Short mmCIF file of C-alpha atoms and ligand atoms in Angstrom, two decimals:
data_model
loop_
_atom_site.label_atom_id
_atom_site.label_comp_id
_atom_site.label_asym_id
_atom_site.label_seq_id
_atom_site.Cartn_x
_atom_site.Cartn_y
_atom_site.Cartn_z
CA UNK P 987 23.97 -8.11 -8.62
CA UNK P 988 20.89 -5.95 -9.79
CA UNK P 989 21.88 -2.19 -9.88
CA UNK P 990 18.18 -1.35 -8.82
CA UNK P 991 18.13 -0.67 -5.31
CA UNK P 992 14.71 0.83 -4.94
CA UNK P 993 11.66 -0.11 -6.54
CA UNK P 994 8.55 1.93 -5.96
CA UNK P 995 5.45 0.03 -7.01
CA UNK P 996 2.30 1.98 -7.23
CA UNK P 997 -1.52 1.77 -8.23
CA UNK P 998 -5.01 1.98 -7.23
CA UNK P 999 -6.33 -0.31 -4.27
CA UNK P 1000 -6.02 -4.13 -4.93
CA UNK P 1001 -4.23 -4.11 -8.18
CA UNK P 1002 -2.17 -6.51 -6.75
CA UNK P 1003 0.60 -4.03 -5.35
CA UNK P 1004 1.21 -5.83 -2.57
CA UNK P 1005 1.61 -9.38 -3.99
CA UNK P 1006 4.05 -8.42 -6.52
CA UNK P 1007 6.09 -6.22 -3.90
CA UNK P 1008 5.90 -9.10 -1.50
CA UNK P 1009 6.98 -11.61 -3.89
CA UNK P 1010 9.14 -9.22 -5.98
CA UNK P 1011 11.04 -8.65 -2.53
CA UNK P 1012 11.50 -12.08 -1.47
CA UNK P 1013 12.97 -13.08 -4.76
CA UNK P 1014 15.83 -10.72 -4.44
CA UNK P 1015 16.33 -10.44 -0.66
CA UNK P 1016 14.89 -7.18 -0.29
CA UNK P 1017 12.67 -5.52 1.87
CA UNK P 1018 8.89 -5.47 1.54
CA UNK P 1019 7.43 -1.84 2.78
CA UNK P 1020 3.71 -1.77 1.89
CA UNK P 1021 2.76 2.09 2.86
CA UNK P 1022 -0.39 1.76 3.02
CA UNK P 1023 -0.39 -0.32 5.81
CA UNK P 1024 0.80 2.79 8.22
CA UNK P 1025 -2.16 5.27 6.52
CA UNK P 1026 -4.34 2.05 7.43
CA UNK P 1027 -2.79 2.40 11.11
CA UNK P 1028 -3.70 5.92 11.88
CA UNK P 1029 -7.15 5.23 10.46
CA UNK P 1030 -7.80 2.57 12.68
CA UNK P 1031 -5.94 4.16 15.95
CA UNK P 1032 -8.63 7.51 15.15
CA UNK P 1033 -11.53 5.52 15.44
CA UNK P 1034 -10.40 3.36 17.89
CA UNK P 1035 -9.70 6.07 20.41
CA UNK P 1036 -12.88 8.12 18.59
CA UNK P 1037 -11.56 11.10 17.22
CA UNK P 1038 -13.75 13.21 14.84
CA UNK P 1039 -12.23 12.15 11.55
CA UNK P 1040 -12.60 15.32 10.50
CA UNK P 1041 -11.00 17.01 13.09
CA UNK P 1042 -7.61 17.53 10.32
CA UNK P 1043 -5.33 19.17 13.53
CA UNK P 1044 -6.37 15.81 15.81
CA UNK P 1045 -5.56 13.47 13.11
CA UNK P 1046 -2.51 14.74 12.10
CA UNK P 1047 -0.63 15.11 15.73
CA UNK P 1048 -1.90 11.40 15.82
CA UNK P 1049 0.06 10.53 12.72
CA UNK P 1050 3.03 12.35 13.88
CA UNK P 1051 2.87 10.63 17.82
CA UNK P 1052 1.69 7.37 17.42
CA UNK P 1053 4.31 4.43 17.35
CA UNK P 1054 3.68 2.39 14.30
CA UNK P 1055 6.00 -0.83 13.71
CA UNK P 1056 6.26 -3.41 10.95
CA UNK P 1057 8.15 -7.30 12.59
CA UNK P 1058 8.53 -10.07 10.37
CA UNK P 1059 5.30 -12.35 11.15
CA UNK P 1060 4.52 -13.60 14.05
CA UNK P 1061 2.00 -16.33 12.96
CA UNK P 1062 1.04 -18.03 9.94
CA UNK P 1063 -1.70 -16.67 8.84
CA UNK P 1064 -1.94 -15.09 5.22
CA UNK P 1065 0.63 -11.77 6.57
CA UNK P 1066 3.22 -10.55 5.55
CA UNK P 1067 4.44 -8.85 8.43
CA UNK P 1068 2.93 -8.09 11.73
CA UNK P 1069 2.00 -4.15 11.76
CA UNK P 1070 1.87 -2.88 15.73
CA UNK P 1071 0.35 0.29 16.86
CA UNK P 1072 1.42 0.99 20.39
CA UNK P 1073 2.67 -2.42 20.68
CA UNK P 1074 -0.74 -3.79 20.05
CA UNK P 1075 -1.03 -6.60 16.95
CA UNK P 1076 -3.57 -4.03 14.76
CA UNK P 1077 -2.54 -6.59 11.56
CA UNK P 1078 -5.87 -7.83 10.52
CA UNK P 1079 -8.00 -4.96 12.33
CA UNK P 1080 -6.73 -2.36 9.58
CA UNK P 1081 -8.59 -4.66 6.95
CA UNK P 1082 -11.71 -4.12 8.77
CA UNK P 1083 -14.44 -2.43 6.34
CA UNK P 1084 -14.40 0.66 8.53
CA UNK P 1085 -11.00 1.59 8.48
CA UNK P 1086 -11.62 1.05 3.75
CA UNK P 1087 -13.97 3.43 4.33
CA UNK P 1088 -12.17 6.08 6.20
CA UNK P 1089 -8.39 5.69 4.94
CA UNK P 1090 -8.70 7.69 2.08
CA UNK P 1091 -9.96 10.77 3.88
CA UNK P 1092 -7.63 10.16 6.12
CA UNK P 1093 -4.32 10.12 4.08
CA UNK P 1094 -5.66 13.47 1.85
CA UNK P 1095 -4.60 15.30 4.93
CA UNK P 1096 -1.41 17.14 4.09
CA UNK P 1097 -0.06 16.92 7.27
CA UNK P 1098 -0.42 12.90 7.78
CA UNK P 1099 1.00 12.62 4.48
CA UNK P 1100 4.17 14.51 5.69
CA UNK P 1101 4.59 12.72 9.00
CA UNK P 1102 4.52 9.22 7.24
CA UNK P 1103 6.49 10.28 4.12
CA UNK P 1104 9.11 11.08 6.04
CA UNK P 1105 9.41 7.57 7.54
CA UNK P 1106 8.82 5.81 4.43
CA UNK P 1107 11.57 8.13 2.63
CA UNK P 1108 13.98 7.51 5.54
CA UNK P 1109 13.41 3.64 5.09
CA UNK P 1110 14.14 3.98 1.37
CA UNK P 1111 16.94 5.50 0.89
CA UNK P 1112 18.72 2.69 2.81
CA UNK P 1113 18.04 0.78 -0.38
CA UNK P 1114 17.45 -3.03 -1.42
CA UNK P 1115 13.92 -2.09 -0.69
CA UNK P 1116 10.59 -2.88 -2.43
CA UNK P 1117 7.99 -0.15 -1.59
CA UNK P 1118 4.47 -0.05 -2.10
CA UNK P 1119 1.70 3.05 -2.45
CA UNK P 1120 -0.09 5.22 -4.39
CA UNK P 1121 3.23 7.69 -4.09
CA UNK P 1122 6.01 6.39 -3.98
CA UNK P 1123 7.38 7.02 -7.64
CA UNK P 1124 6.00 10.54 -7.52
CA UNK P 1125 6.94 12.00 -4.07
CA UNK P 1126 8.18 9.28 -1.62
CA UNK P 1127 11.30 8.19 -3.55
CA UNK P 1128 11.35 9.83 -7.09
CA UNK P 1129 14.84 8.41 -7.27
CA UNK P 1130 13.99 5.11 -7.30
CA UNK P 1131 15.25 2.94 -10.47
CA UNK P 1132 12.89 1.21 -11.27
CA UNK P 1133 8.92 2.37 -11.08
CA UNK P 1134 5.95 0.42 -11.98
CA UNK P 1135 2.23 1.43 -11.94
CA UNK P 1136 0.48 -1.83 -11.76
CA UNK P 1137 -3.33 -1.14 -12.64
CA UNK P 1138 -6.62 -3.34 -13.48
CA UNK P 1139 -10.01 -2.21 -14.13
CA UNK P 1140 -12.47 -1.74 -10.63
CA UNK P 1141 -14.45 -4.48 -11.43
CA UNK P 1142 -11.11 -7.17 -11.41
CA UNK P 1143 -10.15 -5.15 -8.59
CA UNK P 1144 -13.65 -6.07 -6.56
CA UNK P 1145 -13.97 -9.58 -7.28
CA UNK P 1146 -10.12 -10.15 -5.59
CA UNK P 1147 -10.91 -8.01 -2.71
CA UNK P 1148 -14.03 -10.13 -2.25
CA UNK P 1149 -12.40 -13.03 -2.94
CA UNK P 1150 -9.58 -12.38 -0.05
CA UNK P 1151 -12.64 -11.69 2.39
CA UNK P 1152 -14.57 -14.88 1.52
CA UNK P 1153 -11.56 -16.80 1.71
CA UNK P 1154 -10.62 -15.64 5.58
CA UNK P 1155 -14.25 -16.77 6.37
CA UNK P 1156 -15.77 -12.78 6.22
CA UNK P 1157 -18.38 -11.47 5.25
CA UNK P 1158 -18.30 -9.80 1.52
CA UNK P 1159 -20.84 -8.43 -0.41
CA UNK P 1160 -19.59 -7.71 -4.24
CA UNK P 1161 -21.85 -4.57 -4.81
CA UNK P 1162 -20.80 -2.78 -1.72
CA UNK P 1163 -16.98 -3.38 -2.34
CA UNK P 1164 -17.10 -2.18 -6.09
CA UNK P 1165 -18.84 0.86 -4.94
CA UNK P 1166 -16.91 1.43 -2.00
CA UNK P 1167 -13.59 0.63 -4.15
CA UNK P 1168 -14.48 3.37 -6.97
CA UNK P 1169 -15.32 6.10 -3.75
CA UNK P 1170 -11.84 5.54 -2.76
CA UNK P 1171 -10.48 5.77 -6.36
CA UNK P 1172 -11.77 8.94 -7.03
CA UNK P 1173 -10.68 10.50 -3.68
CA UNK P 1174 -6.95 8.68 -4.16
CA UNK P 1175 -7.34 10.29 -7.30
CA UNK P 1176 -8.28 13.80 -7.00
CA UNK P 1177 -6.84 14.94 -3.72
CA UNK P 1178 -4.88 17.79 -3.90
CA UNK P 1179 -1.19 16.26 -2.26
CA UNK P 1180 0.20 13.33 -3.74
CA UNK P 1181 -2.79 12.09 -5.74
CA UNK P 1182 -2.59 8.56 -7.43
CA UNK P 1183 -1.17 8.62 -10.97
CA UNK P 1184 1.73 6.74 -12.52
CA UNK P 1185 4.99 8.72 -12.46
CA UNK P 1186 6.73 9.81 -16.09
CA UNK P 1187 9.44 7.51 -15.94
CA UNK P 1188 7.05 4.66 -14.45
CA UNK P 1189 6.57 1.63 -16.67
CA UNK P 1190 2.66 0.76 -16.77
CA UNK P 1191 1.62 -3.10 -16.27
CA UNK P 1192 -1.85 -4.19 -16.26
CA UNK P 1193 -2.75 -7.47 -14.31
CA UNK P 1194 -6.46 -7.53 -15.88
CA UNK P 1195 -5.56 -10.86 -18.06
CA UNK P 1196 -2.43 -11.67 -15.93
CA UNK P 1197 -1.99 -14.17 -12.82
CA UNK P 1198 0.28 -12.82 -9.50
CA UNK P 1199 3.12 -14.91 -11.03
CA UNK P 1200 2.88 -13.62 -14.79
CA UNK P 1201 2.91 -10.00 -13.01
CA UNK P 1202 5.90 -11.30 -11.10
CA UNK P 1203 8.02 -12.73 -14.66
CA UNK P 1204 7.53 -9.41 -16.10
CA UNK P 1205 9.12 -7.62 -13.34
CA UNK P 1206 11.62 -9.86 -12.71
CA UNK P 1207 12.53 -9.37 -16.70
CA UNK P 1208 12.97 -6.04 -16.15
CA UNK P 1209 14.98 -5.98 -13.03
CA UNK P 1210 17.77 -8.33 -14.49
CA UNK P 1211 20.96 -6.93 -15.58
CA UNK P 1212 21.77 -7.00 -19.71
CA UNK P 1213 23.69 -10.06 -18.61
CA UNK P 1214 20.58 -12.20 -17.00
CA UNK P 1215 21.73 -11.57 -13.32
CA UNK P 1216 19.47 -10.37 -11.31
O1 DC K 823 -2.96 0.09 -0.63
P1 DC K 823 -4.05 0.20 0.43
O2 DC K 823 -5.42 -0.08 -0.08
O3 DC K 823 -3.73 -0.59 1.65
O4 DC K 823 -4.01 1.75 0.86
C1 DC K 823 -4.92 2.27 1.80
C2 DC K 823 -5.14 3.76 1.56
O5 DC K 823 -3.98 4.48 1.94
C3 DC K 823 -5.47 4.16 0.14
O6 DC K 823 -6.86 4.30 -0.05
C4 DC K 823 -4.78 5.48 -0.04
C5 DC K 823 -3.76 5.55 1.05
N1 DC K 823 -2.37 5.49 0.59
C6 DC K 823 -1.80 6.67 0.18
O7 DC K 823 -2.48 7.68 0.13
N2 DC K 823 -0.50 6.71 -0.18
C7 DC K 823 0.26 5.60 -0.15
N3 DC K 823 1.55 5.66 -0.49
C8 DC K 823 -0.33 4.37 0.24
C9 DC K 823 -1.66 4.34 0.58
#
């Protein structure tokens, strides 16, 4: 039995976080928490209900009211889980193009991060967890055991997030998502709580020359016990 309870994977968008978590969690029986999904949430819940985005006050009693939930899936569909907002199925609407373009500002607001850290910590610390962000080794759960700051360049990073749009029949247009993609970098980046960047004790992978399941072997390598066990 693996002694690491939490692992906190983090990187920039589309690094391929969440299909390592996803499969890193299923592999040992843990659970899968993807973070990002619940800053994706209160995106989409602000401009669905058409608050001023930059309205910082508005947005952040929204992030501490609404009622965000994560069920196993529902259908079989490509998710992973089935993400509610007010009991409404919101799992493929926080994909949407609009809600890219507004998360980041979004989750740079102090107090959203602070509403939704402290659910995501809560969830942690109950252990056999995998959990996905851009802060989860740094701030959400320093204590986790094992940290890993998966990374590939912004162009690799483009071409998959086009490819996953093309492939559920959307419209993608490579130009706009690599420019779009290195907007949100920067702001993920540079924000003044929580900004993306590998913690000290986090163990740096890049996926540029590496498949989802040669990302996967490595991790699973390093979460097995000096005996093979995992
Ligand atoms: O991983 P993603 O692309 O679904 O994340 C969406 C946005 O949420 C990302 O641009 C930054 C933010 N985020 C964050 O600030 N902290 C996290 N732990 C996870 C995501």
């Amino acid at each position: 039995m693996s002694k690491i309870g939490i692992i906190a994977i983090d990187g920039p968008a589309a690094s391929g976080k969440s299909t390592l978590g996803k499969k890193l969690a299923d592999a040992l029986g843990y659970l899968f928490f993807d973070t990002g999904v619940m800053y994706r949430a209160i995106t989409w819940l602000a401009l669905d209900r058409g608050l001023d985005l930059a309205d910082e006050a508005a947005i952040t009693r929204l992030a501490e009211q609404a009622d965000i939930d994560l069920r196993p899936p529902s259908q079989a569909d490509g998710r992973s889980s089935d993400i509610l907002a007010d009991g409404e199925d919101i799992t493929w609407d926080i994909r949407a193009p609009e809600v890219d373009a507004n998360v980041s500002r979004v989750s740079a607001y102090p107090g959203v991060r602070r509403a939704l850290g402290v659910q995501q910590r809560r969830i942690g610390l109950r252990g056999k967890v995998v959990m996905v962000g851009r802060d989860v080794g740094t701030v959400v759960l320093p204590e986790a055991q094992l940290k890993i700051y998966l990374d590939a360049s912004v162009e690799e990073r483009a071409s998959r997030r086009y490819q996953e749009l093309t492939d559920r029949g959307e419209p993608a247009d490579y130009g706009e998502i690599l420019s779009a993609m290195q907007r949100r970098d920067f702001i993920d980046s540079n924000r003044a709580v929580a900004p993306l960047r590998p913690a000290e004790d986090a163990i740096l992978l890049n996926s540029d020359a590496l498949d989802a399941e040669e990302v996967l072997a490595e991790v699973i390598h390093m979460v097995k016990d000096p005996d093979g066990t995992v």
